[in-house]
Amino acid sequence: MGGEAACGFHQPARIFHLYYYVYKPLILGLLFFPFVFGACSPERQSGEAESLEKRVKGFWDARVADDDAKAYNYEAYSKINKMTLQQYLQARNRTLKYTGYEVKKIEEKGDEATVIVDVNYHLVIPARADLNLSITLTEPWRRLDGQWYRQLPESKLESP
């Protein structure tokens, strides 16, 4: 009888050691596994597309608000110093007044992206009523130093 009591008495200590050294790290590892490897998941990649969408919307919100200085910060040539803010403001066409937009599609390929946007605007012509028009634009965007910028073809950069 004494042998049974001794064996039964030491059993909880073995279970505690097993829990402390084996099960506890295993449970913690299983809990943290989704967080550690979740950074490489498609949700993380779509988070980058949301970042691009936020930048596109920020640019067009600035255009609709007629805030060209703010819109300039979304342009690639503001980042690469191809055009100063003053040159950008002078190059803006004042006969166009943007009234709205809708982002239709975003296609991202690495650091390059194509964005399709429906844009509504008035064409302001002196001595005539404003013409309400719309257009679908296909815009190239580029990621520079981790941030998305609207990219214009080099030919448009040469002659503002």
PDB file of C-alpha atoms in Angstrom:
ATOM      1  CA  MET A   1       0.000   0.000   0.000  1.00  0.00           C
ATOM      2  CA  GLY A   2       2.831   2.356   0.701  1.00  0.00           C
ATOM      3  CA  GLY A   3       4.044   1.941  -2.900  1.00  0.00           C
ATOM      4  CA  GLU A   4       0.728   3.025  -4.323  1.00  0.00           C
ATOM      5  CA  ALA A   5       0.621   6.156  -2.226  1.00  0.00           C
ATOM      6  CA  ALA A   6       4.160   7.131  -3.184  1.00  0.00           C
ATOM      7  CA  CYS A   7       3.456   6.714  -6.898  1.00  0.00           C
ATOM      8  CA  GLY A   8       0.172   8.622  -6.678  1.00  0.00           C
ATOM      9  CA  PHE A   9       1.829  11.401  -4.669  1.00  0.00           C
ATOM     10  CA  HIS A  10       4.579  12.110  -7.264  1.00  0.00           C
ATOM     11  CA  GLN A  11       2.269  11.957 -10.301  1.00  0.00           C
ATOM     12  CA  PRO A  12       1.059  15.617 -10.067  1.00  0.00           C
ATOM     13  CA  ALA A  13       4.672  16.834 -10.081  1.00  0.00           C
ATOM     14  CA  ARG A  14       5.332  14.977 -13.346  1.00  0.00           C
ATOM     15  CA  ILE A  15       2.197  16.441 -14.914  1.00  0.00           C
ATOM     16  CA  PHE A  16       3.259  19.930 -13.814  1.00  0.00           C
ATOM     17  CA  HIS A  17       6.725  19.474 -15.388  1.00  0.00           C
ATOM     18  CA  LEU A  18       5.165  18.108 -18.556  1.00  0.00           C
ATOM     19  CA  TYR A  19       2.752  21.067 -18.698  1.00  0.00           C
ATOM     20  CA  TYR A  20       5.407  23.648 -17.888  1.00  0.00           C
ATOM     21  CA  TYR A  21       8.127  22.433 -20.295  1.00  0.00           C
ATOM     22  CA  VAL A  22       6.114  20.875 -23.153  1.00  0.00           C
ATOM     23  CA  TYR A  23       2.474  21.875 -23.310  1.00  0.00           C
ATOM     24  CA  LYS A  24       2.806  25.524 -22.334  1.00  0.00           C
ATOM     25  CA  PRO A  25       5.374  26.395 -25.083  1.00  0.00           C
ATOM     26  CA  LEU A  26       3.341  24.334 -27.567  1.00  0.00           C
ATOM     27  CA  ILE A  27       0.131  26.203 -26.734  1.00  0.00           C
ATOM     28  CA  LEU A  28       1.875  29.589 -26.847  1.00  0.00           C
ATOM     29  CA  GLY A  29       3.481  28.673 -30.171  1.00  0.00           C
ATOM     30  CA  LEU A  30       0.125  27.719 -31.663  1.00  0.00           C
ATOM     31  CA  LEU A  31      -1.407  30.974 -30.464  1.00  0.00           C
ATOM     32  CA  PHE A  32       1.346  33.155 -31.933  1.00  0.00           C
ATOM     33  CA  PHE A  33       1.776  31.201 -35.197  1.00  0.00           C
ATOM     34  CA  PRO A  34      -1.044  33.058 -37.046  1.00  0.00           C
ATOM     35  CA  PHE A  35       0.341  36.434 -35.988  1.00  0.00           C
ATOM     36  CA  VAL A  36       3.915  35.694 -36.994  1.00  0.00           C
ATOM     37  CA  PHE A  37       3.118  34.191 -40.381  1.00  0.00           C
ATOM     38  CA  GLY A  38       0.058  36.358 -41.025  1.00  0.00           C
ATOM     39  CA  ALA A  39       2.339  39.143 -42.257  1.00  0.00           C
ATOM     40  CA  CYS A  40       2.893  37.184 -45.485  1.00  0.00           C
ATOM     41  CA  SER A  41      -0.784  36.401 -46.043  1.00  0.00           C
ATOM     42  CA  PRO A  42      -2.942  37.774 -48.877  1.00  0.00           C
ATOM     43  CA  GLU A  43      -4.715  40.025 -46.362  1.00  0.00           C
ATOM     44  CA  ARG A  44      -1.406  41.806 -45.792  1.00  0.00           C
ATOM     45  CA  GLN A  45      -0.900  42.206 -49.528  1.00  0.00           C
ATOM     46  CA  SER A  46      -4.404  43.593 -49.961  1.00  0.00           C
ATOM     47  CA  GLY A  47      -3.532  46.076 -47.200  1.00  0.00           C
ATOM     48  CA  GLU A  48      -0.940  47.487 -49.603  1.00  0.00           C
ATOM     49  CA  ALA A  49      -3.609  47.832 -52.298  1.00  0.00           C
ATOM     50  CA  GLU A  50      -5.764  49.709 -49.791  1.00  0.00           C
ATOM     51  CA  SER A  51      -2.809  51.993 -49.253  1.00  0.00           C
ATOM     52  CA  LEU A  52      -2.709  52.639 -52.997  1.00  0.00           C
ATOM     53  CA  GLU A  53      -6.465  53.192 -53.054  1.00  0.00           C
ATOM     54  CA  LYS A  54      -6.146  55.674 -50.193  1.00  0.00           C
ATOM     55  CA  ARG A  55      -3.462  57.553 -52.123  1.00  0.00           C
ATOM     56  CA  VAL A  56      -5.584  57.601 -55.302  1.00  0.00           C
ATOM     57  CA  LYS A  57      -8.575  58.899 -53.347  1.00  0.00           C
ATOM     58  CA  GLY A  58      -6.400  61.463 -51.574  1.00  0.00           C
ATOM     59  CA  PHE A  59      -5.175  62.779 -54.924  1.00  0.00           C
ATOM     60  CA  TRP A  60      -8.646  63.021 -56.436  1.00  0.00           C
ATOM     61  CA  ASP A  61     -10.139  64.493 -53.256  1.00  0.00           C
ATOM     62  CA  ALA A  62      -7.535  67.248 -53.511  1.00  0.00           C
ATOM     63  CA  ARG A  63      -8.369  67.791 -57.191  1.00  0.00           C
ATOM     64  CA  VAL A  64     -12.114  68.004 -56.510  1.00  0.00           C
ATOM     65  CA  ALA A  65     -11.435  70.420 -53.629  1.00  0.00           C
ATOM     66  CA  ASP A  66      -9.319  72.485 -56.063  1.00  0.00           C
ATOM     67  CA  ASP A  67      -6.319  72.112 -53.744  1.00  0.00           C
ATOM     68  CA  ASP A  68      -3.532  71.832 -56.301  1.00  0.00           C
ATOM     69  CA  ALA A  69      -0.785  72.239 -53.710  1.00  0.00           C
ATOM     70  CA  LYS A  70      -2.054  69.142 -51.914  1.00  0.00           C
ATOM     71  CA  ALA A  71      -2.516  67.229 -55.191  1.00  0.00           C
ATOM     72  CA  TYR A  72       1.124  67.982 -56.064  1.00  0.00           C
ATOM     73  CA  ASN A  73       2.255  65.823 -53.122  1.00  0.00           C
ATOM     74  CA  TYR A  74       0.690  62.774 -54.810  1.00  0.00           C
ATOM     75  CA  GLU A  75       2.553  63.312 -58.091  1.00  0.00           C
ATOM     76  CA  ALA A  76       5.756  61.365 -58.802  1.00  0.00           C
ATOM     77  CA  TYR A  77       7.547  64.454 -60.035  1.00  0.00           C
ATOM     78  CA  SER A  78       7.142  65.999 -56.577  1.00  0.00           C
ATOM     79  CA  LYS A  79       9.174  63.079 -55.233  1.00  0.00           C
ATOM     80  CA  ILE A  80      11.814  62.970 -57.982  1.00  0.00           C
ATOM     81  CA  ASN A  81      12.136  66.768 -58.323  1.00  0.00           C
ATOM     82  CA  LYS A  82      11.166  66.892 -62.007  1.00  0.00           C
ATOM     83  CA  MET A  83       8.780  69.800 -61.435  1.00  0.00           C
ATOM     84  CA  THR A  84       8.541  72.323 -58.614  1.00  0.00           C
ATOM     85  CA  LEU A  85       5.278  73.190 -56.902  1.00  0.00           C
ATOM     86  CA  GLN A  86       5.314  76.585 -58.626  1.00  0.00           C
ATOM     87  CA  GLN A  87       5.700  74.967 -62.066  1.00  0.00           C
ATOM     88  CA  TYR A  88       2.917  72.510 -61.213  1.00  0.00           C
ATOM     89  CA  LEU A  89       0.535  75.291 -60.183  1.00  0.00           C
ATOM     90  CA  GLN A  90       1.312  77.283 -63.349  1.00  0.00           C
ATOM     91  CA  ALA A  91       0.753  74.236 -65.560  1.00  0.00           C
ATOM     92  CA  ARG A  92      -2.737  73.533 -64.157  1.00  0.00           C
ATOM     93  CA  ASN A  93      -5.560  74.179 -66.594  1.00  0.00           C
ATOM     94  CA  ARG A  94      -7.994  76.586 -64.931  1.00  0.00           C
ATOM     95  CA  THR A  95     -10.788  75.867 -67.421  1.00  0.00           C
ATOM     96  CA  LEU A  96     -11.274  72.418 -65.829  1.00  0.00           C
ATOM     97  CA  LYS A  97     -13.125  72.180 -62.530  1.00  0.00           C
ATOM     98  CA  TYR A  98     -13.273  68.625 -61.176  1.00  0.00           C
ATOM     99  CA  THR A  99     -16.606  67.806 -59.528  1.00  0.00           C
ATOM    100  CA  GLY A 100     -16.344  64.119 -58.667  1.00  0.00           C
ATOM    101  CA  TYR A 101     -14.650  60.804 -59.315  1.00  0.00           C
ATOM    102  CA  GLU A 102     -15.055  57.079 -58.845  1.00  0.00           C
ATOM    103  CA  VAL A 103     -12.180  54.600 -58.652  1.00  0.00           C
ATOM    104  CA  LYS A 104     -13.217  51.740 -60.940  1.00  0.00           C
ATOM    105  CA  LYS A 105     -10.246  49.380 -60.900  1.00  0.00           C
ATOM    106  CA  ILE A 106      -6.783  49.038 -59.400  1.00  0.00           C
ATOM    107  CA  GLU A 107      -4.246  46.628 -60.892  1.00  0.00           C
ATOM    108  CA  GLU A 108      -1.018  46.355 -58.969  1.00  0.00           C
ATOM    109  CA  LYS A 109       2.150  44.643 -60.269  1.00  0.00           C
ATOM    110  CA  GLY A 110       5.017  45.049 -57.846  1.00  0.00           C
ATOM    111  CA  ASP A 111       5.976  48.722 -57.646  1.00  0.00           C
ATOM    112  CA  GLU A 112       3.851  49.643 -60.665  1.00  0.00           C
ATOM    113  CA  ALA A 113       0.074  49.977 -60.777  1.00  0.00           C
ATOM    114  CA  THR A 114      -2.659  50.974 -63.189  1.00  0.00           C
ATOM    115  CA  VAL A 115      -5.704  52.770 -61.839  1.00  0.00           C
ATOM    116  CA  ILE A 116      -8.902  53.357 -63.793  1.00  0.00           C
ATOM    117  CA  VAL A 117     -10.903  56.353 -62.593  1.00  0.00           C
ATOM    118  CA  ASP A 118     -14.147  57.889 -63.847  1.00  0.00           C
ATOM    119  CA  VAL A 119     -13.826  61.655 -63.474  1.00  0.00           C
ATOM    120  CA  ASN A 120     -16.611  64.259 -63.669  1.00  0.00           C
ATOM    121  CA  TYR A 121     -15.722  67.862 -64.425  1.00  0.00           C
ATOM    122  CA  HIS A 122     -17.023  71.166 -65.789  1.00  0.00           C
ATOM    123  CA  LEU A 123     -15.403  72.844 -68.676  1.00  0.00           C
ATOM    124  CA  VAL A 124     -15.511  76.546 -67.802  1.00  0.00           C
ATOM    125  CA  ILE A 125     -15.775  78.713 -70.919  1.00  0.00           C
ATOM    126  CA  PRO A 126     -16.269  82.472 -70.577  1.00  0.00           C
ATOM    127  CA  ALA A 127     -19.635  83.769 -71.884  1.00  0.00           C
ATOM    128  CA  ARG A 128     -21.037  80.216 -72.056  1.00  0.00           C
ATOM    129  CA  ALA A 129     -22.688  77.909 -69.608  1.00  0.00           C
ATOM    130  CA  ASP A 130     -20.418  75.384 -67.929  1.00  0.00           C
ATOM    131  CA  LEU A 131     -20.294  72.078 -69.759  1.00  0.00           C
ATOM    132  CA  ASN A 132     -20.628  69.070 -67.486  1.00  0.00           C
ATOM    133  CA  LEU A 133     -18.486  66.264 -68.832  1.00  0.00           C
ATOM    134  CA  SER A 134     -16.996  62.982 -67.725  1.00  0.00           C
ATOM    135  CA  ILE A 135     -14.057  60.878 -68.784  1.00  0.00           C
ATOM    136  CA  THR A 136     -12.512  57.541 -67.861  1.00  0.00           C
ATOM    137  CA  LEU A 137      -8.804  57.862 -67.150  1.00  0.00           C
ATOM    138  CA  THR A 138      -6.202  55.123 -66.986  1.00  0.00           C
ATOM    139  CA  GLU A 139      -3.477  56.372 -64.692  1.00  0.00           C
ATOM    140  CA  PRO A 140      -0.087  54.801 -64.008  1.00  0.00           C
ATOM    141  CA  TRP A 141       1.035  54.891 -60.372  1.00  0.00           C
ATOM    142  CA  ARG A 142       4.467  53.987 -59.031  1.00  0.00           C
ATOM    143  CA  ARG A 143       5.736  53.085 -55.578  1.00  0.00           C
ATOM    144  CA  LEU A 144       8.792  55.167 -54.665  1.00  0.00           C
ATOM    145  CA  ASP A 145      10.491  54.586 -51.308  1.00  0.00           C
ATOM    146  CA  GLY A 146       7.456  52.648 -50.063  1.00  0.00           C
ATOM    147  CA  GLN A 147       4.874  55.320 -51.016  1.00  0.00           C
ATOM    148  CA  TRP A 148       2.563  55.434 -54.059  1.00  0.00           C
ATOM    149  CA  TYR A 149       2.725  58.367 -56.487  1.00  0.00           C
ATOM    150  CA  ARG A 150       0.805  59.211 -59.641  1.00  0.00           C
ATOM    151  CA  GLN A 151       3.170  58.800 -62.578  1.00  0.00           C
ATOM    152  CA  LEU A 152       2.907  60.712 -65.842  1.00  0.00           C
ATOM    153  CA  PRO A 153       4.739  59.623 -68.998  1.00  0.00           C
ATOM    154  CA  GLU A 154       8.113  61.338 -69.520  1.00  0.00           C
ATOM    155  CA  SER A 155       6.801  63.268 -72.546  1.00  0.00           C
ATOM    156  CA  LYS A 156       4.269  65.066 -70.315  1.00  0.00           C
ATOM    157  CA  LEU A 157       6.972  65.815 -67.781  1.00  0.00           C
ATOM    158  CA  GLU A 158       9.173  67.477 -70.368  1.00  0.00           C
ATOM    159  CA  SER A 159       6.650  70.125 -71.429  1.00  0.00           C
ATOM    160  CA  PRO A 160       4.385  71.198 -68.574  1.00  0.00           C
TER     161      PRO A 160
END
